[in-house]
C-alpha cells in the first residue's frame, strides 16, 4: 500500500519545511519542542490572500507562542523570520 495524499490534498511544501528548520535554528529549539507552520487564507480586509502562521509548542510545561507573517511562505526570507521571531522572542 502506497501512502499518497487524498485527491485534492497537497503534500507539505518544501518551503514550509525550510522555514520550520530556520525557526528551530533561530530560536535554538530542542527536539522536544514542536514547530508548526501553516499558510492560512486571510479573511480580513487589507491583508494579502495568504498569511503564514508560525507556532512553537513546547512538549513540557512551557508556554506556546504564535507569530503571524502577513505574506505567503514563498515570500518569507530568513531576515523576515529573524525580525518577527527575535523581536518577540519567547522566554
PDB file of N, CA and C in Angstrom:
ATOM      1  N   UNK A   1       0.839  -1.169   0.000  1.00  0.00           N
ATOM      2  CA  UNK A   1       0.000   0.000   0.000  1.00  0.00           C
ATOM      3  C   UNK A   1       0.896   1.248   0.000  1.00  0.00           C
ATOM      4  N   UNK A   2       0.641   2.152  -0.927  1.00  0.00           N
ATOM      5  CA  UNK A   2       1.406   3.389  -1.023  1.00  0.00           C
ATOM      6  C   UNK A   2       0.694   4.484  -0.245  1.00  0.00           C
ATOM      7  N   UNK A   3       1.475   5.284   0.452  1.00  0.00           N
ATOM      8  CA  UNK A   3       0.898   6.406   1.177  1.00  0.00           C
ATOM      9  C   UNK A   3       0.916   7.624   0.272  1.00  0.00           C
ATOM     10  N   UNK A   4      -0.218   8.023  -0.163  1.00  0.00           N
ATOM     11  CA  UNK A   4      -0.361   9.202  -1.012  1.00  0.00           C
ATOM     12  C   UNK A   4      -1.463  10.070  -0.439  1.00  0.00           C
ATOM     13  N   UNK A   5      -1.398  11.365  -0.715  1.00  0.00           N
ATOM     14  CA  UNK A   5      -2.459  12.226  -0.206  1.00  0.00           C
ATOM     15  C   UNK A   5      -3.787  11.906  -0.890  1.00  0.00           C
ATOM     16  N   UNK A   6      -4.842  12.217  -0.193  1.00  0.00           N
ATOM     17  CA  UNK A   6      -6.164  12.072  -0.800  1.00  0.00           C
ATOM     18  C   UNK A   6      -6.284  13.049  -1.960  1.00  0.00           C
ATOM     19  N   UNK A   7      -7.143  12.762  -2.925  1.00  0.00           N
ATOM     20  CA  UNK A   7      -7.312  13.708  -4.038  1.00  0.00           C
ATOM     21  C   UNK A   7      -7.644  15.102  -3.504  1.00  0.00           C
ATOM     22  N   UNK A   8      -6.974  16.088  -4.051  1.00  0.00           N
ATOM     23  CA  UNK A   8      -7.208  17.474  -3.641  1.00  0.00           C
ATOM     24  C   UNK A   8      -6.370  17.906  -2.451  1.00  0.00           C
ATOM     25  N   UNK A   9      -5.610  17.000  -1.848  1.00  0.00           N
ATOM     26  CA  UNK A   9      -4.761  17.336  -0.712  1.00  0.00           C
ATOM     27  C   UNK A   9      -3.303  17.317  -1.183  1.00  0.00           C
ATOM     28  N   UNK A  10      -2.598  18.414  -0.973  1.00  0.00           N
ATOM     29  CA  UNK A  10      -1.203  18.513  -1.422  1.00  0.00           C
ATOM     30  C   UNK A  10      -0.258  18.093  -0.299  1.00  0.00           C
ATOM     31  N   UNK A  11       0.894  17.562  -0.681  1.00  0.00           N
ATOM     32  CA  UNK A  11       1.941  17.252   0.294  1.00  0.00           C
ATOM     33  C   UNK A  11       2.459  18.565   0.850  1.00  0.00           C
ATOM     34  N   UNK A  12       3.040  18.541   2.044  1.00  0.00           N
ATOM     35  CA  UNK A  12       3.596  19.780   2.608  1.00  0.00           C
ATOM     36  C   UNK A  12       4.646  20.391   1.674  1.00  0.00           C
ATOM     37  N   UNK A  13       4.615  21.683   1.599  1.00  0.00           N
ATOM     38  CA  UNK A  13       5.548  22.426   0.758  1.00  0.00           C
ATOM     39  C   UNK A  13       6.971  22.302   1.292  1.00  0.00           C
ATOM     40  N   UNK A  14       7.952  22.099   0.409  1.00  0.00           N
ATOM     41  CA  UNK A  14       9.350  22.095   0.862  1.00  0.00           C
ATOM     42  C   UNK A  14       9.723  23.426   1.517  1.00  0.00           C
ATOM     43  N   UNK A  15       9.097  24.505   1.072  1.00  0.00           N
ATOM     44  CA  UNK A  15       9.381  25.827   1.655  1.00  0.00           C
ATOM     45  C   UNK A  15       8.946  25.876   3.117  1.00  0.00           C
ATOM     46  N   UNK A  16       7.819  25.260   3.445  1.00  0.00           N
ATOM     47  CA  UNK A  16       7.368  25.233   4.835  1.00  0.00           C
ATOM     48  C   UNK A  16       8.369  24.464   5.697  1.00  0.00           C
ATOM     49  N   UNK A  17       8.919  23.401   5.152  1.00  0.00           N
ATOM     50  CA  UNK A  17       9.922  22.622   5.870  1.00  0.00           C
ATOM     51  C   UNK A  17      11.189  23.466   6.102  1.00  0.00           C
ATOM     52  N   UNK A  18      11.604  24.233   5.092  1.00  0.00           N
ATOM     53  CA  UNK A  18      12.773  25.107   5.232  1.00  0.00           C
ATOM     54  C   UNK A  18      12.538  26.164   6.311  1.00  0.00           C
ATOM     55  N   UNK A  19      11.356  26.757   6.314  1.00  0.00           N
ATOM     56  CA  UNK A  19      11.033  27.766   7.319  1.00  0.00           C
ATOM     57  C   UNK A  19      11.018  27.159   8.718  1.00  0.00           C
ATOM     58  N   UNK A  20      10.494  25.963   8.820  1.00  0.00           N
ATOM     59  CA  UNK A  20      10.451  25.259  10.099  1.00  0.00           C
ATOM     60  C   UNK A  20      11.868  25.052  10.639  1.00  0.00           C
ATOM     61  N   UNK A  21      12.776  24.617   9.789  1.00  0.00           N
ATOM     62  CA  UNK A  21      14.171  24.423  10.192  1.00  0.00           C
ATOM     63  C   UNK A  21      14.808  25.752  10.601  1.00  0.00           C
ATOM     64  N   UNK A  22      14.495  26.821   9.871  1.00  0.00           N
ATOM     65  CA  UNK A  22      15.050  28.141  10.196  1.00  0.00           C
ATOM     66  C   UNK A  22      14.534  28.624  11.550  1.00  0.00           C
ATOM     67  N   UNK A  23      13.263  28.397  11.849  1.00  0.00           N
ATOM     68  CA  UNK A  23      12.691  28.780  13.143  1.00  0.00           C
ATOM     69  C   UNK A  23      13.404  28.029  14.257  1.00  0.00           C
ATOM     70  N   UNK A  24      13.572  26.736  14.061  1.00  0.00           N
ATOM     71  CA  UNK A  24      14.234  25.893  15.063  1.00  0.00           C
ATOM     72  C   UNK A  24      15.654  26.405  15.338  1.00  0.00           C
ATOM     73  N   UNK A  25      16.386  26.785  14.280  1.00  0.00           N
ATOM     74  CA  UNK A  25      17.752  27.290  14.425  1.00  0.00           C
ATOM     75  C   UNK A  25      17.767  28.672  15.082  1.00  0.00           C
ATOM     76  N   UNK A  26      16.928  29.586  14.612  1.00  0.00           N
ATOM     77  CA  UNK A  26      16.912  30.953  15.148  1.00  0.00           C
ATOM     78  C   UNK A  26      16.591  30.991  16.641  1.00  0.00           C
ATOM     79  N   UNK A  27      15.668  30.128  17.075  1.00  0.00           N
ATOM     80  CA  UNK A  27      15.256  30.133  18.478  1.00  0.00           C
ATOM     81  C   UNK A  27      16.039  29.134  19.330  1.00  0.00           C
ATOM     82  N   UNK A  28      16.913  28.343  18.694  1.00  0.00           N
ATOM     83  CA  UNK A  28      17.693  27.365  19.442  1.00  0.00           C
ATOM     84  C   UNK A  28      16.825  26.318  20.125  1.00  0.00           C
ATOM     85  N   UNK A  29      15.832  25.816  19.412  1.00  0.00           N
ATOM     86  CA  UNK A  29      14.878  24.872  19.994  1.00  0.00           C
ATOM     87  C   UNK A  29      15.425  23.456  20.033  1.00  0.00           C
ATOM     88  N   UNK A  30      15.009  22.715  21.044  1.00  0.00           N
ATOM     89  CA  UNK A  30      15.414  21.312  21.147  1.00  0.00           C
ATOM     90  C   UNK A  30      14.386  20.433  20.422  1.00  0.00           C
ATOM     91  N   UNK A  31      14.667  19.156  20.372  1.00  0.00           N
ATOM     92  CA  UNK A  31      13.785  18.224  19.659  1.00  0.00           C
ATOM     93  C   UNK A  31      12.460  17.985  20.371  1.00  0.00           C
ATOM     94  N   UNK A  32      12.358  18.412  21.632  1.00  0.00           N
ATOM     95  CA  UNK A  32      11.119  18.235  22.382  1.00  0.00           C
ATOM     96  C   UNK A  32      10.152  19.397  22.190  1.00  0.00           C
ATOM     97  N   UNK A  33      10.485  20.320  21.326  1.00  0.00           N
ATOM     98  CA  UNK A  33       9.615  21.455  21.038  1.00  0.00           C
ATOM     99  C   UNK A  33       9.117  21.343  19.599  1.00  0.00           C
ATOM    100  N   UNK A  34       7.814  21.354  19.449  1.00  0.00           N
ATOM    101  CA  UNK A  34       7.223  21.242  18.113  1.00  0.00           C
ATOM    102  C   UNK A  34       7.157  22.618  17.456  1.00  0.00           C
ATOM    103  N   UNK A  35       7.395  22.632  16.160  1.00  0.00           N
ATOM    104  CA  UNK A  35       7.252  23.852  15.365  1.00  0.00           C
ATOM    105  C   UNK A  35       6.234  23.537  14.279  1.00  0.00           C
ATOM    106  N   UNK A  36       5.201  24.364  14.199  1.00  0.00           N
ATOM    107  CA  UNK A  36       4.162  24.166  13.186  1.00  0.00           C
ATOM    108  C   UNK A  36       4.065  25.448  12.368  1.00  0.00           C
ATOM    109  N   UNK A  37       4.112  25.301  11.057  1.00  0.00           N
ATOM    110  CA  UNK A  37       3.984  26.447  10.158  1.00  0.00           C
ATOM    111  C   UNK A  37       2.855  26.144   9.185  1.00  0.00           C
ATOM    112  N   UNK A  38       1.911  27.072   9.115  1.00  0.00           N
ATOM    113  CA  UNK A  38       0.760  26.883   8.233  1.00  0.00           C
ATOM    114  C   UNK A  38       0.520  28.145   7.425  1.00  0.00           C
ATOM    115  N   UNK A  39      -0.017  27.952   6.244  1.00  0.00           N
ATOM    116  CA  UNK A  39      -0.482  29.080   5.442  1.00  0.00           C
ATOM    117  C   UNK A  39      -1.995  29.106   5.558  1.00  0.00           C
ATOM    118  N   UNK A  40      -2.520  30.267   5.878  1.00  0.00           N
ATOM    119  CA  UNK A  40      -3.957  30.421   6.046  1.00  0.00           C
ATOM    120  C   UNK A  40      -4.468  31.508   5.109  1.00  0.00           C
ATOM    121  N   UNK A  41      -5.687  31.369   4.712  1.00  0.00           N
ATOM    122  CA  UNK A  41      -6.321  32.412   3.906  1.00  0.00           C
ATOM    123  C   UNK A  41      -6.752  33.516   4.854  1.00  0.00           C
ATOM    124  N   UNK A  42      -6.326  34.713   4.556  1.00  0.00           N
ATOM    125  CA  UNK A  42      -6.661  35.860   5.396  1.00  0.00           C
ATOM    126  C   UNK A  42      -8.020  36.404   4.968  1.00  0.00           C
ATOM    127  N   UNK A  43      -8.949  36.468   5.894  1.00  0.00           N
ATOM    128  CA  UNK A  43     -10.293  36.935   5.590  1.00  0.00           C
ATOM    129  C   UNK A  43     -10.519  38.394   5.926  1.00  0.00           C
ATOM    130  N   UNK A  44      -9.510  39.054   6.469  1.00  0.00           N
ATOM    131  CA  UNK A  44      -9.645  40.457   6.840  1.00  0.00           C
ATOM    132  C   UNK A  44      -9.321  41.352   5.659  1.00  0.00           C
ATOM    133  N   UNK A  45      -9.978  42.474   5.584  1.00  0.00           N
ATOM    134  CA  UNK A  45      -9.708  43.420   4.511  1.00  0.00           C
ATOM    135  C   UNK A  45      -8.317  44.022   4.656  1.00  0.00           C
ATOM    136  N   UNK A  46      -7.665  44.258   3.546  1.00  0.00           N
ATOM    137  CA  UNK A  46      -6.365  44.908   3.549  1.00  0.00           C
ATOM    138  C   UNK A  46      -5.174  43.994   3.769  1.00  0.00           C
ATOM    139  N   UNK A  47      -5.399  42.708   3.949  1.00  0.00           N
ATOM    140  CA  UNK A  47      -4.258  41.802   4.104  1.00  0.00           C
ATOM    141  C   UNK A  47      -4.135  40.949   2.847  1.00  0.00           C
ATOM    142  N   UNK A  48      -2.941  40.394   2.611  1.00  0.00           N
ATOM    143  CA  UNK A  48      -2.770  39.559   1.422  1.00  0.00           C
ATOM    144  C   UNK A  48      -3.630  38.301   1.513  1.00  0.00           C
ATOM    145  N   UNK A  49      -3.828  37.664   0.389  1.00  0.00           N
ATOM    146  CA  UNK A  49      -4.688  36.480   0.332  1.00  0.00           C
ATOM    147  C   UNK A  49      -4.197  35.380   1.262  1.00  0.00           C
ATOM    148  N   UNK A  50      -2.896  35.155   1.318  1.00  0.00           N
ATOM    149  CA  UNK A  50      -2.322  34.131   2.191  1.00  0.00           C
ATOM    150  C   UNK A  50      -1.437  34.777   3.245  1.00  0.00           C
ATOM    151  N   UNK A  51      -1.522  34.259   4.457  1.00  0.00           N
ATOM    152  CA  UNK A  51      -0.591  34.652   5.503  1.00  0.00           C
ATOM    153  C   UNK A  51       0.013  33.388   6.091  1.00  0.00           C
ATOM    154  N   UNK A  52       1.176  33.534   6.704  1.00  0.00           N
ATOM    155  CA  UNK A  52       1.891  32.391   7.249  1.00  0.00           C
ATOM    156  C   UNK A  52       1.899  32.498   8.766  1.00  0.00           C
ATOM    157  N   UNK A  53       1.493  31.417   9.425  1.00  0.00           N
ATOM    158  CA  UNK A  53       1.435  31.379  10.885  1.00  0.00           C
ATOM    159  C   UNK A  53       2.509  30.423  11.385  1.00  0.00           C
ATOM    160  N   UNK A  54       3.315  30.906  12.315  1.00  0.00           N
ATOM    161  CA  UNK A  54       4.384  30.117  12.923  1.00  0.00           C
ATOM    162  C   UNK A  54       3.988  29.874  14.376  1.00  0.00           C
ATOM    163  N   UNK A  55       4.001  28.602  14.786  1.00  0.00           N
ATOM    164  CA  UNK A  55       3.685  28.262  16.170  1.00  0.00           C
ATOM    165  C   UNK A  55       4.811  27.419  16.755  1.00  0.00           C
ATOM    166  N   UNK A  56       5.179  27.731  17.992  1.00  0.00           N
ATOM    167  CA  UNK A  56       6.168  26.962  18.735  1.00  0.00           C
ATOM    168  C   UNK A  56       5.439  26.374  19.932  1.00  0.00           C
ATOM    169  N   UNK A  57       5.452  25.038  20.013  1.00  0.00           N
ATOM    170  CA  UNK A  57       4.674  24.328  21.020  1.00  0.00           C
ATOM    171  C   UNK A  57       5.580  23.419  21.851  1.00  0.00           C
ATOM    172  N   UNK A  58       5.984  23.879  23.044  1.00  0.00           N
ATOM    173  CA  UNK A  58       6.819  23.030  23.896  1.00  0.00           C
ATOM    174  C   UNK A  58       6.034  21.805  24.369  1.00  0.00           C
ATOM    175  N   UNK A  59       6.709  20.669  24.454  1.00  0.00           N
ATOM    176  CA  UNK A  59       6.054  19.442  24.891  1.00  0.00           C
ATOM    177  C   UNK A  59       6.003  19.347  26.413  1.00  0.00           C
ATOM    178  N   UNK A  60       6.782  20.185  27.094  1.00  0.00           N
ATOM    179  CA  UNK A  60       6.737  20.183  28.554  1.00  0.00           C
ATOM    180  C   UNK A  60       5.725  21.220  29.021  1.00  0.00           C
ATOM    181  N   UNK A  61       5.949  21.820  30.136  1.00  0.00           N
ATOM    182  CA  UNK A  61       5.011  22.801  30.694  1.00  0.00           C
ATOM    183  C   UNK A  61       5.228  24.206  30.152  1.00  0.00           C
ATOM    184  N   UNK A  62       6.063  24.359  29.134  1.00  0.00           N
ATOM    185  CA  UNK A  62       6.348  25.680  28.586  1.00  0.00           C
ATOM    186  C   UNK A  62       5.142  26.288  27.889  1.00  0.00           C
ATOM    187  N   UNK A  63       5.244  27.565  27.648  1.00  0.00           N
ATOM    188  CA  UNK A  63       4.167  28.322  27.013  1.00  0.00           C
ATOM    189  C   UNK A  63       4.296  28.263  25.486  1.00  0.00           C
ATOM    190  N   UNK A  64       3.173  28.101  24.815  1.00  0.00           N
ATOM    191  CA  UNK A  64       3.150  28.115  23.349  1.00  0.00           C
ATOM    192  C   UNK A  64       3.247  29.560  22.859  1.00  0.00           C
ATOM    193  N   UNK A  65       3.852  29.737  21.680  1.00  0.00           N
ATOM    194  CA  UNK A  65       3.989  31.066  21.076  1.00  0.00           C
ATOM    195  C   UNK A  65       3.534  31.006  19.629  1.00  0.00           C
ATOM    196  N   UNK A  66       2.991  32.129  19.163  1.00  0.00           N
ATOM    197  CA  UNK A  66       2.469  32.193  17.797  1.00  0.00           C
ATOM    198  C   UNK A  66       2.807  33.543  17.178  1.00  0.00           C
ATOM    199  N   UNK A  67       3.249  33.489  15.921  1.00  0.00           N
ATOM    200  CA  UNK A  67       3.537  34.695  15.145  1.00  0.00           C
ATOM    201  C   UNK A  67       2.806  34.589  13.815  1.00  0.00           C
ATOM    202  N   UNK A  68       2.301  35.717  13.329  1.00  0.00           N
ATOM    203  CA  UNK A  68       1.655  35.761  12.015  1.00  0.00           C
ATOM    204  C   UNK A  68       2.444  36.710  11.128  1.00  0.00           C
ATOM    205  N   UNK A  69       2.880  36.180   9.983  1.00  0.00           N
ATOM    206  CA  UNK A  69       3.568  36.991   8.982  1.00  0.00           C
ATOM    207  C   UNK A  69       2.590  37.168   7.830  1.00  0.00           C
ATOM    208  N   UNK A  70       2.301  38.391   7.495  1.00  0.00           N
ATOM    209  CA  UNK A  70       1.246  38.697   6.531  1.00  0.00           C
ATOM    210  C   UNK A  70       1.723  38.623   5.084  1.00  0.00           C
ATOM    211  N   UNK A  71       2.176  37.413   4.722  1.00  0.00           N
ATOM    212  CA  UNK A  71       2.566  37.124   3.340  1.00  0.00           C
ATOM    213  C   UNK A  71       2.675  35.618   3.175  1.00  0.00           C
ATOM    214  N   UNK A  72       2.624  35.138   1.943  1.00  0.00           N
ATOM    215  CA  UNK A  72       2.773  33.694   1.692  1.00  0.00           C
ATOM    216  C   UNK A  72       4.165  33.208   2.083  1.00  0.00           C
ATOM    217  N   UNK A  73       4.276  31.944   2.428  1.00  0.00           N
ATOM    218  CA  UNK A  73       5.543  31.347   2.863  1.00  0.00           C
ATOM    219  C   UNK A  73       6.639  31.516   1.820  1.00  0.00           C
ATOM    220  N   UNK A  74       6.296  31.432   0.553  1.00  0.00           N
ATOM    221  CA  UNK A  74       7.298  31.531  -0.507  1.00  0.00           C
ATOM    222  C   UNK A  74       7.957  32.910  -0.548  1.00  0.00           C
ATOM    223  N   UNK A  75       7.324  33.914   0.048  1.00  0.00           N
ATOM    224  CA  UNK A  75       7.874  35.276   0.044  1.00  0.00           C
ATOM    225  C   UNK A  75       8.623  35.619   1.326  1.00  0.00           C
ATOM    226  N   UNK A  76       8.624  34.713   2.304  1.00  0.00           N
ATOM    227  CA  UNK A  76       9.268  34.994   3.586  1.00  0.00           C
ATOM    228  C   UNK A  76      10.745  34.615   3.513  1.00  0.00           C
ATOM    229  N   UNK A  77      11.588  35.561   3.904  1.00  0.00           N
ATOM    230  CA  UNK A  77      13.029  35.321   3.930  1.00  0.00           C
ATOM    231  C   UNK A  77      13.465  35.008   5.358  1.00  0.00           C
ATOM    232  N   UNK A  78      14.693  34.542   5.502  1.00  0.00           N
ATOM    233  CA  UNK A  78      15.206  34.295   6.846  1.00  0.00           C
ATOM    234  C   UNK A  78      15.290  35.594   7.640  1.00  0.00           C
ATOM    235  N   UNK A  79      15.568  36.705   6.963  1.00  0.00           N
ATOM    236  CA  UNK A  79      15.590  38.004   7.651  1.00  0.00           C
ATOM    237  C   UNK A  79      14.204  38.376   8.162  1.00  0.00           C
ATOM    238  N   UNK A  80      13.156  38.069   7.393  1.00  0.00           N
ATOM    239  CA  UNK A  80      11.786  38.315   7.852  1.00  0.00           C
ATOM    240  C   UNK A  80      11.499  37.512   9.115  1.00  0.00           C
ATOM    241  N   UNK A  81      11.902  36.226   9.107  1.00  0.00           N
ATOM    242  CA  UNK A  81      11.696  35.366  10.279  1.00  0.00           C
ATOM    243  C   UNK A  81      12.455  35.918  11.480  1.00  0.00           C
ATOM    244  N   UNK A  82      13.709  36.268  11.259  1.00  0.00           N
ATOM    245  CA  UNK A  82      14.540  36.785  12.343  1.00  0.00           C
ATOM    246  C   UNK A  82      13.882  38.015  12.967  1.00  0.00           C
ATOM    247  N   UNK A  83      13.427  38.937  12.137  1.00  0.00           N
ATOM    248  CA  UNK A  83      12.805  40.164  12.646  1.00  0.00           C
ATOM    249  C   UNK A  83      11.548  39.855  13.455  1.00  0.00           C
ATOM    250  N   UNK A  84      10.713  38.956  12.961  1.00  0.00           N
ATOM    251  CA  UNK A  84       9.464  38.633  13.653  1.00  0.00           C
ATOM    252  C   UNK A  84       9.703  37.844  14.933  1.00  0.00           C
ATOM    253  N   UNK A  85      10.510  36.794  14.850  1.00  0.00           N
ATOM    254  CA  UNK A  85      10.688  35.891  15.986  1.00  0.00           C
ATOM    255  C   UNK A  85      11.544  36.482  17.087  1.00  0.00           C
ATOM    256  N   UNK A  86      12.628  37.112  16.725  1.00  0.00           N
ATOM    257  CA  UNK A  86      13.542  37.605  17.750  1.00  0.00           C
ATOM    258  C   UNK A  86      13.056  38.902  18.395  1.00  0.00           C
ATOM    259  N   UNK A  87      12.205  39.634  17.686  1.00  0.00           N
ATOM    260  CA  UNK A  87      11.626  40.855  18.265  1.00  0.00           C
ATOM    261  C   UNK A  87      10.684  40.486  19.403  1.00  0.00           C
ATOM    262  N   UNK A  88       9.990  39.391  19.276  1.00  0.00           N
ATOM    263  CA  UNK A  88       9.058  38.906  20.298  1.00  0.00           C
ATOM    264  C   UNK A  88       9.472  37.502  20.723  1.00  0.00           C
ATOM    265  N   UNK A  89      10.711  37.360  21.120  1.00  0.00           N
ATOM    266  CA  UNK A  89      11.279  36.040  21.445  1.00  0.00           C
ATOM    267  C   UNK A  89      10.669  35.470  22.724  1.00  0.00           C
ATOM    268  N   UNK A  90      10.309  34.174  22.691  1.00  0.00           N
ATOM    269  CA  UNK A  90       9.810  33.545  23.913  1.00  0.00           C
ATOM    270  C   UNK A  90      10.902  33.459  24.968  1.00  0.00           C
ATOM    271  N   UNK A  91      10.506  33.467  26.220  1.00  0.00           N
ATOM    272  CA  UNK A  91      11.473  33.367  27.335  1.00  0.00           C
ATOM    273  C   UNK A  91      12.020  31.966  27.449  1.00  0.00           C
TER     274      UNK A  91
END
